[in-house]
């Protein structure tokens, strides 16, 4: 059962204007895009513009741009989200597209590195001339791309991040379909309090994401009668956990909250279990649940993960049934939480494209998305609500745990 919490710079290289630095990175991006790691959905991008001059829109297609990790330590997150989204776009295209236009997703690999995300975004906007951005993954990468997004006035739909830095102050170009990290934090601490686990330690990613959530936890842990007994950081895309594991073990926590992606999270659990630690581990949704479980085997039993989409393996809701049916046409790929998030995101974005009408513009898409509410959009059991002053579409938070055999329990 989902519990709902009701809502309450990257500047480039020092000494250089960010535009000049961005140009240097853009030149590098050409090599990245040409490399085997590039995940463009249909080979080389052909720039198309509609008769009335709208980038990424022609009589036959709408081109969306995505920068996300498709290789490296966080690569499975990007691939899972992309696969879920593409399963819905394929369904739409098979039925004639949106007003006769096929939806095409052009995806570039940023390996979860801000510099690559910035370069990819410049390429997608200025060279490939995509209509809108979609499904970026990660707080530091989106923050790096924000200056370019603002300059271009291009909407970014469904970034895979719940960071407050992307929600406050309000940015009209960003639309969120997942609950915020503050909402996940409140839910997680409420659950810990109910189980009697009082001593909390934090293992965090040493960047904007990890430091931001560590600050939130420092503020809110005492409000639930809990005690923060220690913390240890790790660099992004690293799994060298030995020193951090020793530091956290000395703090003797009842539970370690992990603010990292699946690879360092799994390394930490395996390391601390091998050292005799018997306490719990809790994670935020962005950890990549399936990828985490696959790396843990029996060591993962009991590890908890907050989720911002419904359980993807039981078709209790229509949206989950739709997703399962779509993925049935993609052999060898299992349903998972991140894939379902990609499917939900693609479904909602296509609804916005339809509402924007045949004469598609970026401003028209923004206004169309802002009209989506539970009263007029059937989300298959997953409610979305946007307004002209609030683009945080969902406040859904749920909790899962890894059970025997690596299967998730809901």
Short mmCIF file of C-alpha atoms in Angstrom, two decimals:
data_model
loop_
_atom_site.label_atom_id
_atom_site.label_comp_id
_atom_site.label_asym_id
_atom_site.label_seq_id
_atom_site.Cartn_x
_atom_site.Cartn_y
_atom_site.Cartn_z
CA UNK A 1 0.00 0.00 0.00
CA UNK A 2 1.46 3.36 -0.99
CA UNK A 3 1.60 6.08 1.67
CA UNK A 4 1.30 9.63 0.37
CA UNK A 5 3.10 12.56 1.90
CA UNK A 6 1.09 15.62 0.91
CA UNK A 7 3.30 18.37 -0.37
CA UNK A 8 4.47 20.78 1.51
CA UNK A 9 25.48 26.17 -10.31
CA UNK A 10 27.06 24.72 -12.26
CA UNK A 11 29.20 27.63 -13.61
CA UNK A 12 31.76 25.84 -15.80
CA UNK A 13 35.50 26.20 -15.38
CA UNK A 14 36.70 28.88 -12.97
CA UNK A 15 37.89 31.97 -14.79
CA UNK A 16 36.06 31.24 -18.05
CA UNK A 17 32.54 32.16 -19.13
CA UNK A 18 30.42 29.03 -19.05
CA UNK A 19 29.51 29.41 -22.72
CA UNK A 20 33.16 29.09 -23.77
CA UNK A 21 33.62 26.09 -21.48
CA UNK A 22 30.41 24.61 -22.84
CA UNK A 23 31.75 25.00 -26.41
CA UNK A 24 34.88 23.05 -25.47
CA UNK A 25 32.73 20.32 -23.95
CA UNK A 26 30.48 20.32 -26.99
CA UNK A 27 33.46 19.51 -29.22
CA UNK A 28 34.25 16.62 -26.88
CA UNK A 29 30.64 15.46 -27.08
CA UNK A 30 31.00 14.85 -30.79
CA UNK A 31 33.54 12.15 -30.03
CA UNK A 32 31.34 10.76 -27.24
CA UNK A 33 28.30 10.60 -29.50
CA UNK A 34 30.28 8.81 -32.19
CA UNK A 35 31.61 6.22 -29.75
CA UNK A 36 30.02 2.77 -29.35
CA UNK A 37 28.58 3.85 -25.98
CA UNK A 38 26.20 6.32 -27.67
CA UNK A 39 22.63 5.14 -27.21
CA UNK A 40 20.97 7.19 -29.97
CA UNK A 41 17.76 5.35 -30.81
CA UNK A 42 18.06 5.53 -34.57
CA UNK A 43 21.65 6.04 -35.58
CA UNK A 44 22.77 9.54 -36.54
CA UNK A 45 20.46 12.41 -35.71
CA UNK A 46 18.97 14.25 -38.70
CA UNK A 47 17.91 17.77 -37.81
CA UNK A 48 14.33 18.49 -38.77
CA UNK A 49 12.29 21.63 -38.29
CA UNK A 50 8.58 22.15 -38.81
CA UNK A 51 7.19 24.53 -41.40
CA UNK A 52 6.73 27.17 -38.70
CA UNK A 53 10.30 26.83 -37.44
CA UNK A 54 9.93 24.65 -34.33
CA UNK A 55 13.09 22.62 -33.63
CA UNK A 56 12.68 18.86 -33.54
CA UNK A 57 9.23 18.87 -35.15
CA UNK A 58 8.54 17.84 -38.74
CA UNK A 59 5.50 16.53 -40.56
CA UNK A 60 6.53 12.99 -39.69
CA UNK A 61 8.24 13.03 -36.29
CA UNK A 62 8.89 14.67 -32.93
CA UNK A 63 12.47 14.32 -31.66
CA UNK A 64 13.15 14.22 -27.91
CA UNK A 65 16.62 14.40 -26.36
CA UNK A 66 17.99 12.48 -23.38
CA UNK A 67 21.31 12.55 -21.56
CA UNK A 68 21.67 9.74 -19.02
CA UNK A 69 24.15 7.08 -17.90
CA UNK A 70 24.09 4.08 -20.24
CA UNK A 71 27.54 2.82 -19.30
CA UNK A 72 29.69 2.98 -16.20
CA UNK A 73 28.71 2.27 -12.59
CA UNK A 74 25.21 3.81 -12.92
CA UNK A 75 24.52 2.62 -16.47
CA UNK A 76 21.70 0.24 -15.58
CA UNK A 77 19.59 3.12 -14.23
CA UNK A 78 19.66 4.94 -17.55
CA UNK A 79 19.03 1.80 -19.57
CA UNK A 80 16.10 0.67 -17.41
CA UNK A 81 14.39 4.08 -17.64
CA UNK A 82 15.01 4.28 -21.38
CA UNK A 83 13.65 0.78 -22.02
CA UNK A 84 10.46 1.53 -20.11
CA UNK A 85 9.95 4.80 -21.99
CA UNK A 86 10.71 3.29 -25.38
CA UNK A 87 8.17 0.54 -24.78
CA UNK A 88 5.46 3.22 -24.57
CA UNK A 89 6.77 5.31 -27.47
CA UNK A 90 6.81 2.14 -29.62
CA UNK A 91 3.17 1.53 -28.74
CA UNK A 92 2.22 5.10 -29.69
CA UNK A 93 4.19 4.99 -32.94
CA UNK A 94 2.60 1.67 -33.93
CA UNK A 95 -0.77 3.41 -33.69
CA UNK A 96 0.22 6.31 -35.93
CA UNK A 97 2.10 8.54 -33.50
CA UNK A 98 0.82 11.91 -32.28
CA UNK A 99 -1.14 13.64 -35.06
CA UNK A 100 0.71 11.46 -37.54
CA UNK A 101 4.15 12.22 -36.07
CA UNK A 102 6.29 9.43 -34.66
CA UNK A 103 8.01 10.11 -31.35
CA UNK A 104 11.76 9.52 -31.54
CA UNK A 105 14.05 9.55 -28.49
CA UNK A 106 17.67 10.50 -29.16
CA UNK A 107 19.73 9.33 -26.16
CA UNK A 108 23.35 10.21 -25.33
CA UNK A 109 25.51 8.56 -22.69
CA UNK A 110 26.85 10.84 -19.94
CA UNK A 111 28.14 8.07 -17.61
CA UNK A 112 26.61 10.04 -14.71
CA UNK A 113 29.25 12.77 -15.12
CA UNK A 114 28.13 16.44 -15.04
CA UNK A 115 30.63 17.60 -17.68
CA UNK A 116 29.36 15.03 -20.16
CA UNK A 117 25.74 15.89 -19.36
CA UNK A 118 26.44 19.55 -20.12
CA UNK A 119 28.16 18.71 -23.41
CA UNK A 120 25.38 16.30 -24.39
CA UNK A 121 22.74 18.91 -23.65
CA UNK A 122 24.49 21.49 -25.82
CA UNK A 123 24.69 18.96 -28.62
CA UNK A 124 21.04 17.92 -28.31
CA UNK A 125 19.78 21.49 -28.31
CA UNK A 126 22.09 23.33 -30.70
CA UNK A 127 23.26 20.63 -33.12
CA UNK A 128 20.54 17.97 -33.06
CA UNK A 129 17.81 20.57 -32.43
CA UNK A 130 15.52 18.35 -30.38
CA UNK A 131 12.05 19.58 -29.48
CA UNK A 132 12.17 18.79 -25.73
CA UNK A 133 14.40 17.03 -23.20
CA UNK A 134 13.30 13.90 -21.38
CA UNK A 135 14.44 11.44 -18.74
CA UNK A 136 17.75 12.90 -17.58
CA UNK A 137 19.16 10.89 -14.68
CA UNK A 138 20.80 12.36 -11.58
CA UNK A 139 20.96 15.57 -9.58
CA UNK A 140 24.53 16.69 -10.44
CA UNK A 141 24.03 16.04 -14.15
CA UNK A 142 20.77 18.01 -14.37
CA UNK A 143 22.27 20.88 -12.37
CA UNK A 144 25.17 21.00 -14.82
CA UNK A 145 22.78 21.22 -17.77
CA UNK A 146 20.44 23.83 -16.28
CA UNK A 147 22.19 26.96 -17.64
CA UNK A 148 21.85 25.65 -21.20
CA UNK A 149 18.26 24.56 -20.61
CA UNK A 150 17.37 28.04 -19.34
CA UNK A 151 19.07 29.80 -22.24
CA UNK A 152 17.30 27.64 -24.82
CA UNK A 153 13.92 27.82 -23.06
CA UNK A 154 13.50 24.09 -23.65
CA UNK A 155 11.36 21.95 -21.31
CA UNK A 156 12.87 18.96 -19.47
CA UNK A 157 10.28 16.34 -18.55
CA UNK A 158 10.73 13.68 -15.85
CA UNK A 159 14.31 14.00 -14.59
CA UNK A 160 15.17 10.98 -12.45
CA UNK A 161 15.87 13.06 -9.35
CA UNK A 162 13.89 14.23 -6.34
CA UNK A 163 16.34 16.96 -5.37
CA UNK A 164 15.04 20.18 -3.83
CA UNK A 165 17.68 22.03 -5.88
CA UNK A 166 15.65 21.19 -9.00
CA UNK A 167 12.32 22.23 -7.44
CA UNK A 168 13.12 25.34 -5.44
CA UNK A 169 12.97 27.98 -6.67
CA UNK A 170 10.26 26.97 -9.12
CA UNK A 171 11.54 26.44 -12.67
CA UNK A 172 8.82 26.50 -15.33
CA UNK A 173 10.92 24.39 -17.68
CA UNK A 174 11.21 21.37 -15.36
CA UNK A 175 8.40 18.84 -14.84
CA UNK A 176 8.69 16.12 -12.16
CA UNK A 177 6.70 12.89 -12.08
CA UNK A 178 8.36 11.48 -8.94
CA UNK A 179 8.04 12.47 -5.28
CA UNK A 180 10.81 14.61 -3.82
CA UNK A 181 13.69 13.33 -1.70
CA UNK A 182 12.24 15.28 1.22
CA UNK A 183 9.06 13.22 0.90
CA UNK A 184 11.05 9.99 0.67
CA UNK A 185 13.06 11.04 3.73
CA UNK A 186 9.97 11.74 5.83
CA UNK A 187 8.48 8.40 4.88
CA UNK A 188 11.70 6.49 5.59
CA UNK A 189 12.27 8.08 8.99
CA UNK A 190 8.66 7.44 9.95
CA UNK A 191 9.17 3.75 9.16
CA UNK A 192 12.43 3.56 11.11
CA UNK A 193 10.80 5.12 14.15
CA UNK A 194 7.99 2.55 14.04
CA UNK A 195 10.49 -0.33 14.08
CA UNK A 196 12.48 0.97 17.04
CA UNK A 197 15.73 1.48 15.16
CA UNK A 198 17.11 4.65 16.73
CA UNK A 199 20.81 4.89 15.83
CA UNK A 200 21.22 6.05 12.22
CA UNK A 201 24.37 6.38 10.09
CA UNK A 202 24.56 7.76 6.55
CA UNK A 203 26.71 6.61 3.64
CA UNK A 204 26.50 9.33 1.01
CA UNK A 205 27.75 10.32 -2.42
CA UNK A 206 30.16 13.24 -2.12
CA UNK A 207 28.40 15.64 -4.50
CA UNK A 208 25.28 17.84 -4.71
CA UNK A 209 22.99 14.82 -4.34
CA UNK A 210 24.66 13.21 -1.34
CA UNK A 211 25.51 16.39 0.54
CA UNK A 212 22.01 17.76 0.03
CA UNK A 213 20.38 14.63 1.42
CA UNK A 214 22.85 14.42 4.29
CA UNK A 215 21.82 17.95 5.29
CA UNK A 216 18.13 16.98 5.11
CA UNK A 217 18.77 13.91 7.27
CA UNK A 218 20.71 15.94 9.85
CA UNK A 219 17.76 18.29 10.15
CA UNK A 220 15.00 15.70 10.28
CA UNK A 221 16.43 12.66 12.07
CA UNK A 222 16.05 14.29 15.53
CA UNK A 223 12.42 15.19 14.77
CA UNK A 224 11.59 11.48 14.81
CA UNK A 225 13.39 10.71 18.05
CA UNK A 226 16.35 9.19 16.21
CA UNK A 227 20.07 9.91 16.55
CA UNK A 228 22.55 10.43 13.74
CA UNK A 229 25.62 8.59 15.01
CA UNK A 230 27.93 8.89 12.02
CA UNK A 231 28.38 9.53 8.30
CA UNK A 232 30.91 8.68 5.60
CA UNK A 233 31.21 9.80 1.99
CA UNK A 234 32.41 8.32 -1.29
CA UNK A 235 33.19 9.91 -4.63
CA UNK A 236 30.61 9.57 -7.39
CA UNK A 237 31.07 6.46 -9.59
CA UNK A 238 33.44 4.83 -7.08
CA UNK A 239 32.90 1.62 -5.10
CA UNK A 240 36.01 1.86 -2.91
CA UNK A 241 34.12 1.46 0.35
CA UNK A 242 36.69 -0.05 2.75
CA UNK A 243 37.51 3.12 4.71
CA UNK A 244 33.87 4.25 4.89
CA UNK A 245 32.71 0.80 6.01
CA UNK A 246 35.22 0.78 8.87
CA UNK A 247 34.16 4.27 9.95
CA UNK A 248 30.46 3.39 9.93
CA UNK A 249 31.03 0.12 11.80
CA UNK A 250 32.74 2.02 14.61
CA UNK A 251 29.59 4.16 15.00
CA UNK A 252 27.52 0.99 15.77
CA UNK A 253 24.33 2.12 13.98
CA UNK A 254 21.05 0.23 14.01
CA UNK A 255 20.60 1.16 10.35
CA UNK A 256 22.76 2.65 7.59
CA UNK A 257 20.90 4.95 5.19
CA UNK A 258 22.68 4.76 1.83
CA UNK A 259 22.54 7.86 -0.38
CA UNK A 260 24.39 6.29 -3.31
CA UNK A 261 23.65 4.29 -6.46
CA UNK A 262 23.52 0.50 -6.63
CA UNK A 263 27.21 -0.31 -7.12
CA UNK A 264 28.67 1.39 -4.01
CA UNK A 265 25.54 0.47 -2.04
CA UNK A 266 26.04 -3.23 -2.78
CA UNK A 267 29.76 -2.98 -2.05
CA UNK A 268 29.02 -1.39 1.33
CA UNK A 269 26.47 -4.04 2.33
CA UNK A 270 28.75 -6.90 1.33
CA UNK A 271 31.73 -5.33 3.12
CA UNK A 272 29.88 -4.62 6.38
CA UNK A 273 28.13 -8.00 6.43
CA UNK A 274 31.50 -9.70 5.97
CA UNK A 275 32.73 -7.70 8.95
CA UNK A 276 29.91 -8.97 11.16
CA UNK A 277 27.48 -6.03 11.01
CA UNK A 278 23.92 -7.25 11.70
CA UNK A 279 22.01 -3.99 11.45
CA UNK A 280 19.78 -2.74 8.66
CA UNK A 281 20.29 -0.88 5.40
CA UNK A 282 17.85 1.61 3.89
CA UNK A 283 18.00 3.26 0.46
CA UNK A 284 16.35 5.95 -1.62
CA UNK A 285 14.52 5.08 -4.83
CA UNK A 286 17.35 6.23 -7.10
CA UNK A 287 19.61 3.43 -5.87
CA UNK A 288 18.35 1.16 -8.65
CA UNK A 289 16.48 -1.59 -6.83
CA UNK A 290 16.87 -4.47 -9.26
CA UNK A 291 20.53 -3.72 -9.90
CA UNK A 292 21.19 -3.55 -6.16
CA UNK A 293 19.48 -6.85 -5.44
CA UNK A 294 21.32 -8.61 -8.26
CA UNK A 295 24.67 -7.74 -6.67
CA UNK A 296 23.79 -8.86 -3.14
CA UNK A 297 22.37 -12.39 -3.25
CA UNK A 298 21.65 -13.51 0.32
CA UNK A 299 23.44 -10.50 1.86
CA UNK A 300 20.62 -8.27 0.69
CA UNK A 301 17.77 -9.92 2.61
CA UNK A 302 15.96 -7.27 4.65
CA UNK A 303 17.48 -4.24 2.90
CA UNK A 304 14.81 -1.59 2.39
CA UNK A 305 14.23 0.76 -0.55
CA UNK A 306 11.73 3.59 -0.77
CA UNK A 307 9.93 3.70 -4.12
CA UNK A 308 8.22 6.50 -6.03
CA UNK A 309 6.22 4.30 -8.40
CA UNK A 310 3.92 1.34 -7.70
CA UNK A 311 5.17 -2.23 -7.41
CA UNK A 312 5.97 -3.31 -11.01
CA UNK A 313 5.61 -7.07 -10.61
CA UNK A 314 1.98 -7.25 -9.50
CA UNK A 315 -0.69 -5.78 -11.74
CA UNK A 316 -2.80 -4.28 -8.98
CA UNK A 317 -3.10 -1.07 -10.98
CA UNK A 318 -3.92 -0.55 -14.64
CA UNK A 319 -0.67 1.37 -15.25
CA UNK A 320 1.35 -1.64 -14.06
CA UNK A 321 -0.66 -4.01 -16.27
CA UNK A 322 -0.04 -1.72 -19.26
CA UNK A 323 3.68 -1.64 -18.52
CA UNK A 324 3.88 -5.41 -18.14
CA UNK A 325 2.10 -5.89 -21.46
CA UNK A 326 4.40 -3.42 -23.21
CA UNK A 327 7.52 -5.08 -21.82
CA UNK A 328 6.26 -8.50 -22.89
CA UNK A 329 7.15 -7.41 -26.43
CA UNK A 330 10.77 -6.77 -25.35
CA UNK A 331 12.33 -10.23 -24.83
CA UNK A 332 15.03 -10.59 -22.20
CA UNK A 333 14.12 -7.48 -20.21
CA UNK A 334 12.35 -7.84 -16.86
CA UNK A 335 9.93 -5.35 -15.36
CA UNK A 336 11.47 -3.14 -12.69
CA UNK A 337 10.80 0.08 -10.76
CA UNK A 338 12.95 2.35 -12.92
CA UNK A 339 11.50 0.93 -16.12
CA UNK A 340 7.99 1.58 -14.82
CA UNK A 341 8.99 5.16 -14.04
CA UNK A 342 10.18 5.55 -17.64
CA UNK A 343 6.89 4.13 -18.93
CA UNK A 344 4.82 6.47 -16.73
CA UNK A 345 6.95 9.43 -17.86
CA UNK A 346 6.58 8.62 -21.55
CA UNK A 347 2.83 8.12 -21.19
CA UNK A 348 2.36 11.49 -19.47
CA UNK A 349 4.59 13.34 -21.94
CA UNK A 350 2.66 11.94 -24.90
CA UNK A 351 -0.54 13.14 -23.24
CA UNK A 352 1.01 16.61 -23.14
CA UNK A 353 1.98 16.38 -26.81
CA UNK A 354 -1.60 15.45 -27.71
CA UNK A 355 -3.07 18.29 -25.68
CA UNK A 356 -0.65 20.77 -27.26
CA UNK A 357 -2.32 20.15 -30.60
CA UNK A 358 -1.15 19.76 -34.18
CA UNK A 359 0.65 23.13 -34.25
CA UNK A 360 3.22 22.02 -31.70
CA UNK A 361 5.43 24.55 -29.88
CA UNK A 362 7.49 24.35 -26.70
CA UNK A 363 5.31 26.96 -25.01
CA UNK A 364 2.22 25.03 -26.08
CA UNK A 365 3.64 21.83 -24.60
CA UNK A 366 4.36 23.55 -21.27
CA UNK A 367 0.80 24.90 -21.05
CA UNK A 368 -0.64 21.51 -22.06
CA UNK A 369 1.33 19.67 -19.38
CA UNK A 370 0.21 22.23 -16.80
CA UNK A 371 -3.39 21.26 -17.55
CA UNK A 372 -2.93 17.62 -16.44
CA UNK A 373 -4.81 16.76 -13.23
CA UNK A 374 -6.34 13.57 -11.80
CA UNK A 375 -9.75 14.96 -12.79
CA UNK A 376 -8.93 15.03 -16.50
CA UNK A 377 -6.07 12.54 -16.97
CA UNK A 378 -6.57 8.83 -16.36
CA UNK A 379 -3.16 7.78 -15.11
CA UNK A 380 -3.98 4.11 -14.65
CA UNK A 381 -3.93 4.44 -10.88
CA UNK A 382 -0.87 6.71 -10.72
CA UNK A 383 -2.08 10.26 -10.18
CA UNK A 384 -0.33 13.27 -11.70
CA UNK A 385 -1.21 16.88 -10.97
CA UNK A 386 0.53 19.86 -12.57
CA UNK A 387 -0.39 23.54 -12.36
CA UNK A 388 1.18 26.74 -13.76
CA UNK A 389 2.91 27.27 -10.39
CA UNK A 390 3.67 23.66 -9.34
CA UNK A 391 5.35 21.09 -11.58
CA UNK A 392 5.80 18.43 -8.88
CA UNK A 393 3.34 15.95 -10.34
CA UNK A 394 3.35 13.16 -7.74
CA UNK A 395 3.72 12.63 -4.01
CA UNK A 396 3.54 8.82 -4.11
CA UNK A 397 6.01 7.06 -1.79
CA UNK A 398 6.06 3.35 -0.96
CA UNK A 399 8.45 0.96 0.81
CA UNK A 400 9.87 -2.35 -0.39
CA UNK A 401 12.37 -4.83 1.02
CA UNK A 402 14.63 -7.44 -0.55
CA UNK A 403 13.49 -10.93 0.34
CA UNK A 404 14.87 -14.43 -0.14
CA UNK A 405 16.23 -15.07 -3.61
CA UNK A 406 16.64 -11.37 -4.24
CA UNK A 407 12.93 -10.82 -4.89
CA UNK A 408 11.30 -7.63 -3.67
CA UNK A 409 8.59 -7.69 -1.03
CA UNK A 410 5.89 -5.04 -1.00
#
